[in-house]
XYZ file of C-alpha atoms in Angstrom:
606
model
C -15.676 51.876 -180.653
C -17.495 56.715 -180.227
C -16.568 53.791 -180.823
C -18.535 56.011 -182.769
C -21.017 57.917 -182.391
C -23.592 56.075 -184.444
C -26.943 58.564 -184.943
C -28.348 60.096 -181.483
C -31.785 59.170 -183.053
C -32.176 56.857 -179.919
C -36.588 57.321 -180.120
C -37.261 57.511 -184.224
C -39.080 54.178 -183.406
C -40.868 54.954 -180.312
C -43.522 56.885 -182.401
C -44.997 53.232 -183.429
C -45.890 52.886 -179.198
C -47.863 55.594 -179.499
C -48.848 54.776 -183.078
C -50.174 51.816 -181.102
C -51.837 53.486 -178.675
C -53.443 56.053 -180.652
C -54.977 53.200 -182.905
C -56.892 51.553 -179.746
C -58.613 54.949 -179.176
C -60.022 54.918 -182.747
C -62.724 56.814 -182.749
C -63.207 60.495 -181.347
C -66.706 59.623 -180.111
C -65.623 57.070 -177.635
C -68.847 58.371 -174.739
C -71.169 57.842 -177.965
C -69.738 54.098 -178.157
C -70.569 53.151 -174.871
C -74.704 53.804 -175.859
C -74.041 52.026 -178.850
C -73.464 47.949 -178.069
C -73.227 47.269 -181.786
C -70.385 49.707 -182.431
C -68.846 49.114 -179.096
C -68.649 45.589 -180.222
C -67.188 46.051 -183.390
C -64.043 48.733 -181.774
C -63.128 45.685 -179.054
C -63.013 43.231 -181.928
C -60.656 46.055 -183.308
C -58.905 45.997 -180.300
C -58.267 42.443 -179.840
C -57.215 42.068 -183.149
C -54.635 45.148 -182.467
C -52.602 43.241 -179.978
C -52.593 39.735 -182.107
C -50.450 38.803 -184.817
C -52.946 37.715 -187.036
C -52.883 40.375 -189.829
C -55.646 39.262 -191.624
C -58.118 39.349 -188.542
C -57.183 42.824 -188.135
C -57.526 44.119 -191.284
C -60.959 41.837 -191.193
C -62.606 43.602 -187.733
C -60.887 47.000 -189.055
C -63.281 47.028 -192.902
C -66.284 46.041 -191.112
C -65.748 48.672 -188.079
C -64.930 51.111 -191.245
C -68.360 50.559 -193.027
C -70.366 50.635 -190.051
C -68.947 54.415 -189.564
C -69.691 55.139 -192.993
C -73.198 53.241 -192.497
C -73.926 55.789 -189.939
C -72.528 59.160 -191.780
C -69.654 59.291 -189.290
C -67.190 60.594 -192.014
C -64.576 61.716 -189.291
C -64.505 58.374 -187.304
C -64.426 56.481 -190.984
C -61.575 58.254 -191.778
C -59.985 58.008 -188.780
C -60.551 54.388 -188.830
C -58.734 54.015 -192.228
C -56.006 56.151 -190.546
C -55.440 53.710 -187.938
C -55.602 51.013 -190.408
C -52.394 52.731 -192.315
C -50.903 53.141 -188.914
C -51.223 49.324 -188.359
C -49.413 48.591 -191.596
C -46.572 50.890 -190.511
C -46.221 49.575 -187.233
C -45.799 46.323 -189.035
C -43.039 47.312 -191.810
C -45.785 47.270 -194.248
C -44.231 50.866 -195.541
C -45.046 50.283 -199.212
C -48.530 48.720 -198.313
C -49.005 51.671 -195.609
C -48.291 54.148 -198.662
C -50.333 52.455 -201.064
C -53.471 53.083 -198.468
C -52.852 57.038 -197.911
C -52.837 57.836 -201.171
C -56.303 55.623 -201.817
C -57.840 57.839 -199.067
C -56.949 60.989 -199.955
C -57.571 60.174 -203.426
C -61.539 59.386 -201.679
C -61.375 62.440 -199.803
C -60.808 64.564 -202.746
C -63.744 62.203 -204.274
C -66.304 62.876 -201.745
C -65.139 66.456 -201.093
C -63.800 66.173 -197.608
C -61.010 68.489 -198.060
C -61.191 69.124 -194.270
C -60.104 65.930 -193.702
C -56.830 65.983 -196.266
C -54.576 66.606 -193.039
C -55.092 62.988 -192.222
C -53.445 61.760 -195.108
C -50.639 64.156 -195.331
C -49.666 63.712 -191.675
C -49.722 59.953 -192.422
C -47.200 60.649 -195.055
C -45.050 62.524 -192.628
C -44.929 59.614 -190.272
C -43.904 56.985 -193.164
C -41.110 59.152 -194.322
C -39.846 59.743 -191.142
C -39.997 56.176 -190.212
C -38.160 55.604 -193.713
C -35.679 57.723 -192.894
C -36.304 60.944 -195.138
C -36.669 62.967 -192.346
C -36.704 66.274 -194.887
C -39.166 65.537 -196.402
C -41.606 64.351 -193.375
C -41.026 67.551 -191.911
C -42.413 69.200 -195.180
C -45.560 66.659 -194.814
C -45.748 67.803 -191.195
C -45.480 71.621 -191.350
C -48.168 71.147 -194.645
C -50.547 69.514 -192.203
C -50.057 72.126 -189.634
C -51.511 74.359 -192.260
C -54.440 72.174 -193.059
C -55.685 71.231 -189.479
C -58.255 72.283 -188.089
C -56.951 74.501 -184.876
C -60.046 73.576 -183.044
C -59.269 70.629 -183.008
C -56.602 70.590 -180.557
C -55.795 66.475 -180.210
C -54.720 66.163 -183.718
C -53.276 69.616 -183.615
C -50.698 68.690 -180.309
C -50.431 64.945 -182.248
C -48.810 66.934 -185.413
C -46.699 68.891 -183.031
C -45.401 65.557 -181.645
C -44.509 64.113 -184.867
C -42.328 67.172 -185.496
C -40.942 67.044 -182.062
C -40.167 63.251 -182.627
C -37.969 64.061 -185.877
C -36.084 66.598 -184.672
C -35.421 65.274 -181.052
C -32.149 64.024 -182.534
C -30.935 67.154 -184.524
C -32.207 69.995 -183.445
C -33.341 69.133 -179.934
C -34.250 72.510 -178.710
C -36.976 72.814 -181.376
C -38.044 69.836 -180.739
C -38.758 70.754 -177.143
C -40.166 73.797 -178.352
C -42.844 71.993 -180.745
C -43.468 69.195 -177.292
C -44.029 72.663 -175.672
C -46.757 73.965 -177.987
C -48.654 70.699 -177.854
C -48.205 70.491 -174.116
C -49.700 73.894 -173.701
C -52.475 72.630 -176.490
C -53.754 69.758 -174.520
C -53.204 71.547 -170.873
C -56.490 71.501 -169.313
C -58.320 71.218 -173.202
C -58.259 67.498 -173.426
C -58.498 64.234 -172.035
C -56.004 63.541 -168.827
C -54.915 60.749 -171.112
C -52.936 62.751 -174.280
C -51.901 65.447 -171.586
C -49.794 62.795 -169.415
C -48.855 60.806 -173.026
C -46.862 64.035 -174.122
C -45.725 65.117 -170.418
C -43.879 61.261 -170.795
C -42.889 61.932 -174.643
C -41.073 65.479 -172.608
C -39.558 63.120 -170.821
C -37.567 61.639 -173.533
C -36.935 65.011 -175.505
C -35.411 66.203 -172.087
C -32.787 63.065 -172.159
C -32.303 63.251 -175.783
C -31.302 66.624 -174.885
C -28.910 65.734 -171.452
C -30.819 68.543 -169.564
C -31.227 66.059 -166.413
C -32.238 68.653 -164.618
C -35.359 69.062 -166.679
C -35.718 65.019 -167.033
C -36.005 64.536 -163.318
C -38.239 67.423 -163.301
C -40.946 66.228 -165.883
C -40.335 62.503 -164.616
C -41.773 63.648 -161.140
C -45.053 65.468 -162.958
C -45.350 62.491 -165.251
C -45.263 60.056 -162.558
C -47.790 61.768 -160.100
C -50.591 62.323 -163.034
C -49.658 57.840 -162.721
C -50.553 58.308 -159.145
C -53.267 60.914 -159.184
C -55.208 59.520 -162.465
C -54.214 55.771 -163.101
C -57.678 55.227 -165.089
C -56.673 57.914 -167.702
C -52.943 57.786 -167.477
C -51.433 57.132 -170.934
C -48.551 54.306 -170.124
C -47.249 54.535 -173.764
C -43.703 56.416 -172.500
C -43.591 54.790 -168.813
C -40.962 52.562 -169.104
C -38.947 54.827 -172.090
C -39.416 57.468 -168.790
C -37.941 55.101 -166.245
C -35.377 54.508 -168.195
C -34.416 58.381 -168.943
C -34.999 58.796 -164.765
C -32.545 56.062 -164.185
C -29.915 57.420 -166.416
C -30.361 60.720 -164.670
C -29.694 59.639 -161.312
C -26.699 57.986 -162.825
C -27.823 54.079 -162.384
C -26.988 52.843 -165.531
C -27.102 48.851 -164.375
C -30.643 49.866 -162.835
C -31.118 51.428 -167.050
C -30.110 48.459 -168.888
C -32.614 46.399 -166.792
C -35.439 48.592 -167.761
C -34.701 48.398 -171.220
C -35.609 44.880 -171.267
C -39.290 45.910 -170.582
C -39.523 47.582 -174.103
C -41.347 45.497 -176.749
C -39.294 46.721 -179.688
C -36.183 45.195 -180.173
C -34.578 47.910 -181.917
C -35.225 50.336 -179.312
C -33.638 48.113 -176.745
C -30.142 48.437 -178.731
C -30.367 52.154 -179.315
C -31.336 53.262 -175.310
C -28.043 50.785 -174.364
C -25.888 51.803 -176.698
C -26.508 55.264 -175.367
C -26.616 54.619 -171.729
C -23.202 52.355 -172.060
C -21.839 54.980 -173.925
C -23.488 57.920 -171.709
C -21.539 55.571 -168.771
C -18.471 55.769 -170.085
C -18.158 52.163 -171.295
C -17.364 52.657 -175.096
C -16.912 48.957 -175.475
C -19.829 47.879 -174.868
C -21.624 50.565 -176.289
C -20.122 49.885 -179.850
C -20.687 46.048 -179.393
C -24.817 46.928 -178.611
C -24.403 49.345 -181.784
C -23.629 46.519 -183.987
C -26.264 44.597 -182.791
C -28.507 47.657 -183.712
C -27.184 47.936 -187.015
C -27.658 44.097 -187.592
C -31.257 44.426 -186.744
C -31.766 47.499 -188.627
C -30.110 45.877 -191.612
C -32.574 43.087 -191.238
C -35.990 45.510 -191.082
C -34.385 47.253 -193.745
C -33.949 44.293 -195.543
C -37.526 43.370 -194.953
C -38.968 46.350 -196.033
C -36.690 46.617 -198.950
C -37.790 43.035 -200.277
C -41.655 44.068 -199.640
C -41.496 47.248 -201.855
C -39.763 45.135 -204.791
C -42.964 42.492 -204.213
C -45.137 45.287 -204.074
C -43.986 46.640 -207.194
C -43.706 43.485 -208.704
C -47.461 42.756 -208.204
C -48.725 46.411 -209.355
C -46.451 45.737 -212.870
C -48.447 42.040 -212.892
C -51.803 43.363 -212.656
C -50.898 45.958 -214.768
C -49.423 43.391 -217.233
C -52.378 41.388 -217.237
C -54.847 44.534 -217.893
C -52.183 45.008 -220.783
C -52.856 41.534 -222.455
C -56.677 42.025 -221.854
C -56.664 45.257 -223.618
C -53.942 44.444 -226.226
C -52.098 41.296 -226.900
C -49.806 42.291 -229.807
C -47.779 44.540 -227.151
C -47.344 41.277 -224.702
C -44.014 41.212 -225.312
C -42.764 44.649 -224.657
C -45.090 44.433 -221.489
C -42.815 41.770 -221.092
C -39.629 43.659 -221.812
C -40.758 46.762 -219.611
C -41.744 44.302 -216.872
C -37.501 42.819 -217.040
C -36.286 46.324 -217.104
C -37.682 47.481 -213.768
C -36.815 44.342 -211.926
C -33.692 44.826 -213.318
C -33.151 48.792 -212.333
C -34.656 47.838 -208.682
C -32.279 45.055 -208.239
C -29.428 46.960 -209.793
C -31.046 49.982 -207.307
C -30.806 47.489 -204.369
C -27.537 46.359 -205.005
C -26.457 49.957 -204.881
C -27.884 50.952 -201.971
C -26.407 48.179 -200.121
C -23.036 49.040 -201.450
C -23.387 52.524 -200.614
C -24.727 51.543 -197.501
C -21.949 48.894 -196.394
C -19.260 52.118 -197.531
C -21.039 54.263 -195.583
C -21.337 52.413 -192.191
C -17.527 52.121 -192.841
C -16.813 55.298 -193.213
C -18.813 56.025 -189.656
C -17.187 53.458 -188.082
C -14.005 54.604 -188.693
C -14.746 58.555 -187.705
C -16.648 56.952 -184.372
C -13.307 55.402 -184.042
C -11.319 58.581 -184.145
C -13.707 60.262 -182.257
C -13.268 57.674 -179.861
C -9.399 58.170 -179.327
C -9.552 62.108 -179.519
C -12.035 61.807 -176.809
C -9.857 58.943 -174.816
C -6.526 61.516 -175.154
C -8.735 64.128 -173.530
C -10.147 62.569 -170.906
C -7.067 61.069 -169.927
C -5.137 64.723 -170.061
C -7.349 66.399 -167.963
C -7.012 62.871 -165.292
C -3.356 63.683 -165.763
C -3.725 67.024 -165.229
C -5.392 66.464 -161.592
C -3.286 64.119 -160.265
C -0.083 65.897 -161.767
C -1.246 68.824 -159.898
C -2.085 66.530 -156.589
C 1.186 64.702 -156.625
C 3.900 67.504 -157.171
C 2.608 69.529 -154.470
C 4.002 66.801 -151.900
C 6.867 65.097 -154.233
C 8.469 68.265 -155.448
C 7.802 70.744 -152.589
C 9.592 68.448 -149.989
C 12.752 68.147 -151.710
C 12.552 71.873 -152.359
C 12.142 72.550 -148.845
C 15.228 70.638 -148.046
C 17.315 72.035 -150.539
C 16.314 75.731 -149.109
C 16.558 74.805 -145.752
C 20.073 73.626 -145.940
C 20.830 75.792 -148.403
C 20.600 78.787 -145.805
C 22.430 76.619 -143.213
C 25.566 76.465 -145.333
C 24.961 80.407 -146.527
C 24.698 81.480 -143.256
C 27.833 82.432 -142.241
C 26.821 82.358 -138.696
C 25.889 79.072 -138.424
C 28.712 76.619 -136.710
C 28.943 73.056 -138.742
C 31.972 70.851 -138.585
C 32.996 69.365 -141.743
C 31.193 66.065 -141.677
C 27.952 68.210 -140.788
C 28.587 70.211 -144.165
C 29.243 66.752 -145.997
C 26.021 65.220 -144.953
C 24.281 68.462 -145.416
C 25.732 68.404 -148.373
C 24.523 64.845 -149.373
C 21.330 65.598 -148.245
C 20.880 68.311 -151.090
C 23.043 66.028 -153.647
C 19.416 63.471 -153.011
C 16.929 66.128 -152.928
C 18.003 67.771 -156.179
C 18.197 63.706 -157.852
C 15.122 62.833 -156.722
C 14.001 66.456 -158.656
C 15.893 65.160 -161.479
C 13.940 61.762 -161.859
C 10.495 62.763 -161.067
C 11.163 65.286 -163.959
C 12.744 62.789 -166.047
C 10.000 59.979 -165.402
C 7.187 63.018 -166.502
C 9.183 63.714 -169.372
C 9.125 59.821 -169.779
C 5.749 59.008 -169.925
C 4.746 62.090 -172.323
C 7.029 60.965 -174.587
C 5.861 57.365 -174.910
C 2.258 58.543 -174.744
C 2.961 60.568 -178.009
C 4.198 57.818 -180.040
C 2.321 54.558 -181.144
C 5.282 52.513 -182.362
C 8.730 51.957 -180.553
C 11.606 50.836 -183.651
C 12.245 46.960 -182.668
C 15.044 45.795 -184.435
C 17.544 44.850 -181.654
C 18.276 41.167 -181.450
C 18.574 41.221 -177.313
C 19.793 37.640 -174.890
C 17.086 37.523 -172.412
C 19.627 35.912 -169.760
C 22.019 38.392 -170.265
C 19.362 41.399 -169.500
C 18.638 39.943 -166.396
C 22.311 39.236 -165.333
C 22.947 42.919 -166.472
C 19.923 44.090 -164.076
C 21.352 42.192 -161.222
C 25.014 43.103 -161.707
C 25.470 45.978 -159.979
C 22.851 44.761 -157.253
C 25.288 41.678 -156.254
C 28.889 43.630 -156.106
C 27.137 45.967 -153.556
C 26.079 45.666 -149.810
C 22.386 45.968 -150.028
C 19.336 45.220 -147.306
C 18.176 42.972 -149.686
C 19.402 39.293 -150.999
C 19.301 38.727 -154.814
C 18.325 35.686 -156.556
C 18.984 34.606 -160.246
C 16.482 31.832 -162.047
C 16.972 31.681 -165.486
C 14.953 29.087 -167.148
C 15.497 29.720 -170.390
C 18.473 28.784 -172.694
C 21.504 31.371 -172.717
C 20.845 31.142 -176.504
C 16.980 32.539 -176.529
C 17.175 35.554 -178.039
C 14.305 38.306 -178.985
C 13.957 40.811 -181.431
C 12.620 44.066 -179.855
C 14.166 47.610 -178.352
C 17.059 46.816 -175.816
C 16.879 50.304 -174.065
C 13.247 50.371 -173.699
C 13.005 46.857 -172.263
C 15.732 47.737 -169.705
C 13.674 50.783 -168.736
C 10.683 48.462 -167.960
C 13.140 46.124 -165.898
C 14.641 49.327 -164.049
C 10.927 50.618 -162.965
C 10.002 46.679 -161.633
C 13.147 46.499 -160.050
C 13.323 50.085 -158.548
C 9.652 49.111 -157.149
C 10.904 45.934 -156.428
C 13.660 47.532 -153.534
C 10.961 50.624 -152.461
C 8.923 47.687 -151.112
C 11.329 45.321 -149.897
C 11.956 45.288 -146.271
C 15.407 44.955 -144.549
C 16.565 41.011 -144.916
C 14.135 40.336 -147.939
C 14.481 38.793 -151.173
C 14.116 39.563 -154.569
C 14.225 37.517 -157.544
C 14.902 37.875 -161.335
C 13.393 34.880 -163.059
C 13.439 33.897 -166.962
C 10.997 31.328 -168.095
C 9.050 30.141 -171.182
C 5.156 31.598 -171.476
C 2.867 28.101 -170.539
C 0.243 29.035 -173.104
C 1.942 31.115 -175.776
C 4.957 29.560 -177.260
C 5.643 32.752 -178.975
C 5.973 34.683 -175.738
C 8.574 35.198 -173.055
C 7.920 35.984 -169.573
C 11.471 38.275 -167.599
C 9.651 38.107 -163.827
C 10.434 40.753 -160.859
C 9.645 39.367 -156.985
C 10.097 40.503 -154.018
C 9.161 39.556 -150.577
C 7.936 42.993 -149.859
C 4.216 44.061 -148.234
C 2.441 42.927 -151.770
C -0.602 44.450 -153.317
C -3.835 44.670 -151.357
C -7.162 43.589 -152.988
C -8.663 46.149 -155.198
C -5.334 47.656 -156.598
C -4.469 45.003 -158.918
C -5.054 47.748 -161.806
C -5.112 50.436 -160.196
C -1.486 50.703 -159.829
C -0.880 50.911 -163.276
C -2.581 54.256 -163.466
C -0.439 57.728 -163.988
C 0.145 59.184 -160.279
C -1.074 56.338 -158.284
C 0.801 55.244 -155.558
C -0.607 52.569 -152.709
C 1.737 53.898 -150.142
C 1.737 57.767 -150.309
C 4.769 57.752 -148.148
C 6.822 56.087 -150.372
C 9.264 58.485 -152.950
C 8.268 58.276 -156.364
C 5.144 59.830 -158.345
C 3.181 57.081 -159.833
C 4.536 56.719 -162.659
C 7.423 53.777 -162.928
C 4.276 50.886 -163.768
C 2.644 53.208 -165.491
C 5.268 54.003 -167.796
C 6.527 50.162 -167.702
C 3.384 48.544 -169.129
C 2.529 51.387 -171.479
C 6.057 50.390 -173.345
C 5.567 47.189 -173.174
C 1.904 47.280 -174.866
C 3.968 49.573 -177.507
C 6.317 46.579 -177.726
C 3.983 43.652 -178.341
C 4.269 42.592 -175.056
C 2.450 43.294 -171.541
C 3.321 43.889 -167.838
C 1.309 42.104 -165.326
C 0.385 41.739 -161.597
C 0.837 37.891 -160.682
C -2.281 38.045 -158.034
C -1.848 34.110 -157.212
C 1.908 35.202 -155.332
C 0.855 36.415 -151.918
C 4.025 36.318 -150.302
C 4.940 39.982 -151.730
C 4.582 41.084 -155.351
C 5.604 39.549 -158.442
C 5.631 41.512 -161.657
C 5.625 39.954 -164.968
C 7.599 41.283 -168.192
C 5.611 39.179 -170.981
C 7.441 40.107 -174.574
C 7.073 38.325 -178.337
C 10.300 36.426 -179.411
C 9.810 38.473 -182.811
């Protein structure tokens, strides 16, 4: 794997931290509670029961706390209480139980006439379909409970304006910034310290979901000295989602992945690394953590899924039973009607994870091609660069030598003797070939970085390319003694591209001689791979000044060259192992030789 790129909805979850947070304030008249022991009492036993995992405690302290309120006529803590209570279900996965509950209370609001309180319920809905994943329609519930707040009431105003910020953060950023904006300026000196610094640290966020670092390290510094100024009424909901966002700014992604380990939800952990590995530049591992995203996701989904068919299950049993108590003679098509639905929600669930499984396919596969379009362009504009960097030096200076002599032998001025003119003469001859070949290796390498698959249907004698490499090596006076080791039977053969393997062996040899001093050696070896019976190994070595630590892969890279002095651009490896990847095969640095260098040719036998 961009690799993908799976959704950039990196924070849909984070809204349960501050789901969680909002739910230990409960009640608006927090200064009253402090007079009151007996409801003080009752919102810690709230609390502790918050941050257990007993559900049934919870839900326990949460009634009684609820009909106190009511006891004492506090209709907008009651109701805020139930709220809470719904929020607790859907920071739990409880989606269908969560739904279930909101439309109970509004159906009491509408009861008792507390139409001033309807927002409540309809921003709950927004939240649960947002968290479902039907973000269109929570940002209908939203925008209707815009309309039905309260302006003066400017804490569950700027908390609507969050929720809409939250679902588009990954869309339409720039709204979403602009809805964190009007709650910021909502809150700003109106409120408590505490829900001003919890949406300066939700900015945060929006500002990296956006890539505006500028702005990230900007609100990251405010958010962090209202921590240092105000630590009693410093909301700590986003601190570590901040750190993380700072972190990634400043470009220390190992420094980011550690953070993320501080985060309680496990699904957030795999969405902030899959974006910072991928933000990095390390597409591996950023579609590896996306798959253990999707797993998890899968899993919740799962959860969820199988809850809503219980739930429904157990509203068609009670309603089955009412059926037989009112009716016996239609048991059995309560009976058949009861079969029917299972049925159509199992056949519904089935579907869904069909059409789920095709679609996480199809995304895979377009996060794939994304992947390589974005590879090829990276990788053209590198080319670019260095292209640009090298032929300034490897093409000007034969250039300049070709001029220069040219206007010695124009000039008719100019007094050479014959053997002068010859070696002048020479002299141009090797500046205009070594023209020739850095233009032929440039034309090379484009062409074999255009095609994915080189023909292989030659049957080739692995001895006898070797033999054929050395040949014209031994009938010559060279600096440099050759050696033949051929391990392998004169009968293994190969099936692969002759001319394209005796290109690789041309660049490892030509590298080979560049580096090997007067008096040294160089030896062609055959031999069978040790671990891969299906693979032979055609080795180049030389006794030449070897690689230094810290190059071992860098000098397969287009344009790099360890010795700038050297002639050449870069490109013989480069080219070499590219082919033989094409070919099944590999070329490799042997970094246990440390007497010079010692290149590996590493082919299949078919």
């Amino acid at each position: 794997m961009k690799i993908r790129r799976i959704s950039r909805n990196l924070f849909g979850i984070i809204i349960l931290l501050a789901v969680s947070l909002y739910a230990i304030n409960i009640s608006g008249q927090a200064k009253k509670s402090q007079e009151d022991t007996t409801e003080a009492n009752l919102l810690q036993v709230v609390r502790d029961a918050f941050n257990q995992n007993d559900e049934q405690k919870f839900y326990e302290a949460i009634a009684q706390y609820r009909k106190y309120l009511l006891g004492e006529d506090n209709i907008s803590g009651y109701y805020l209480c139930w709220k809470n209570e719904v929020l607790y279900d859907v920071n739990h996965n409880h989606f269908y139980r969560a739904l279930r509950k909101t439309m109970k209370m509004q159906a009491e609001m509408e009861r008792r006439g507390d139409n001033h309180e309807i927002y409540k319920t309809t921003q709950l809905r927004g939240i649960i379909y947002s968290l479902r994943g039907n973000i269109p329609l929570a940002h209908q519930y939203f925008e209707k409970a815009l309309d039905q707040v309260d302006h003066s009431q400017i804490t569950n105003l700027a908390s609507i304006y969050m929720d809409l910020a939250n679902i588009e953060m990954d869309t339409q950023p720039k709204e979403a910034m602009k809805h964190l904006d009007c709650a910021i300026e909502i809150l700003k000196g109106k409120s408590s310290d505490y829900d001003y610094s919890d949406a300066i640290g939700f900015k945060v966020i929006v500002a990296y979901a956006m890539h505006d670092w500028d702005a990230v390290n900007t609100t990251f510094n405010e958010y962090i000295s209202m921590k240092g100024k105000k630590e009693d009424s410093f909301s700590p909901t986003y601190y570590y989602y901040a750190l993380i966002c700072k972190a990634v700014a400043d470009k220390r992604f190992d420094d980011a992945i550690r953070l993320t380990y501080n985060l309680t939800n496990t699904t957030d952990i795999y969405k902030f690394q899959t974006e910072i590995y991928e933000i990095s530049g390390d597409t591996e591992r950023a579609f590896q953590t996306q798959k253990h995203y999707m797993a998890i996701k899968d899993s919740v989904n799962n959860v969820i899924m199988s809850e809503e068919m219980m739930g429904s299950a157990s509203d068609l049993e009670d309603a089955e039973a009412h059926s037989m108590t009112m009716a016996k003679r239609n048991s059995l098509l309560k009976y058949v009607i009861y079969i029917v639905i299972i049925t159509g929600l199992i056949i519904g669930l089935l579907i869904y994870r069909m059409n789920h499984k095709r679609y996480m396919r199809k995304l895979q596969r377009q996060n794939h091609d994304l992947l390589i379009a974005r590879d090829k362009a990276q990788e053209a504009n590198r080319m670019k660069i260095s292209f640009l960097r090298n032929m300034s030096h490897e093409i000007r200076t034969p250039l300049n030598i070709i001029s220069g002599y040219a206007q010695i032998i124009s000039d008719p001025r100019t007094l050479t003797s014959d053997a002068e003119r010859a070696d002048i003469a020479k002299r141009i001859a090797h500046s205009t070939n070594t023209i020739v070949r850095i233009v032929d290796e440039i034309l090379d390498i484009s062409s074999k970085e255009s095609i994915h698959y080189i023909d292989k249907s030659d049957m080739v004698t692995c001895n006898d390319l070797l033999r054929n490499l050395a040949g014209p090596y031994q009938d010559d006076e060279t600096a440099f003694s050759l050696r033949l080791e051929l391990l392998l039977k004169d009968s293994c053969k190969i099936m692969t591209n002759r001319k394209e393997v005796k290109k690789i062996l041309g660049h490892l040899m030509d590298n080979a001689i560049k580096f090997t001093p007067q008096g040294g050696t160089i030896t062609l070896r055959s031999y069978q791979h040790k671990l891969d019976q299906n693979m032979i190994c055609l080795s180049v070595t030389d006794t030449g000044c070897g690689i230094k630590d810290g190059d071992e892969e860098k000098i397969f890279e287009h344009f790099y060259k360890s010795d700038i002095y050297k002639e050449g651009v870069g490109l013989g490896l480069s080219v070499a192992r590219r082919v033989a990847r094409q070919l099944g095969g590999d070329v490799i640095l042997d970094t246990r030789y440390k007497e010079g260098s010692r290149f590996i040719l590493q082919l299949p036998k078919e």
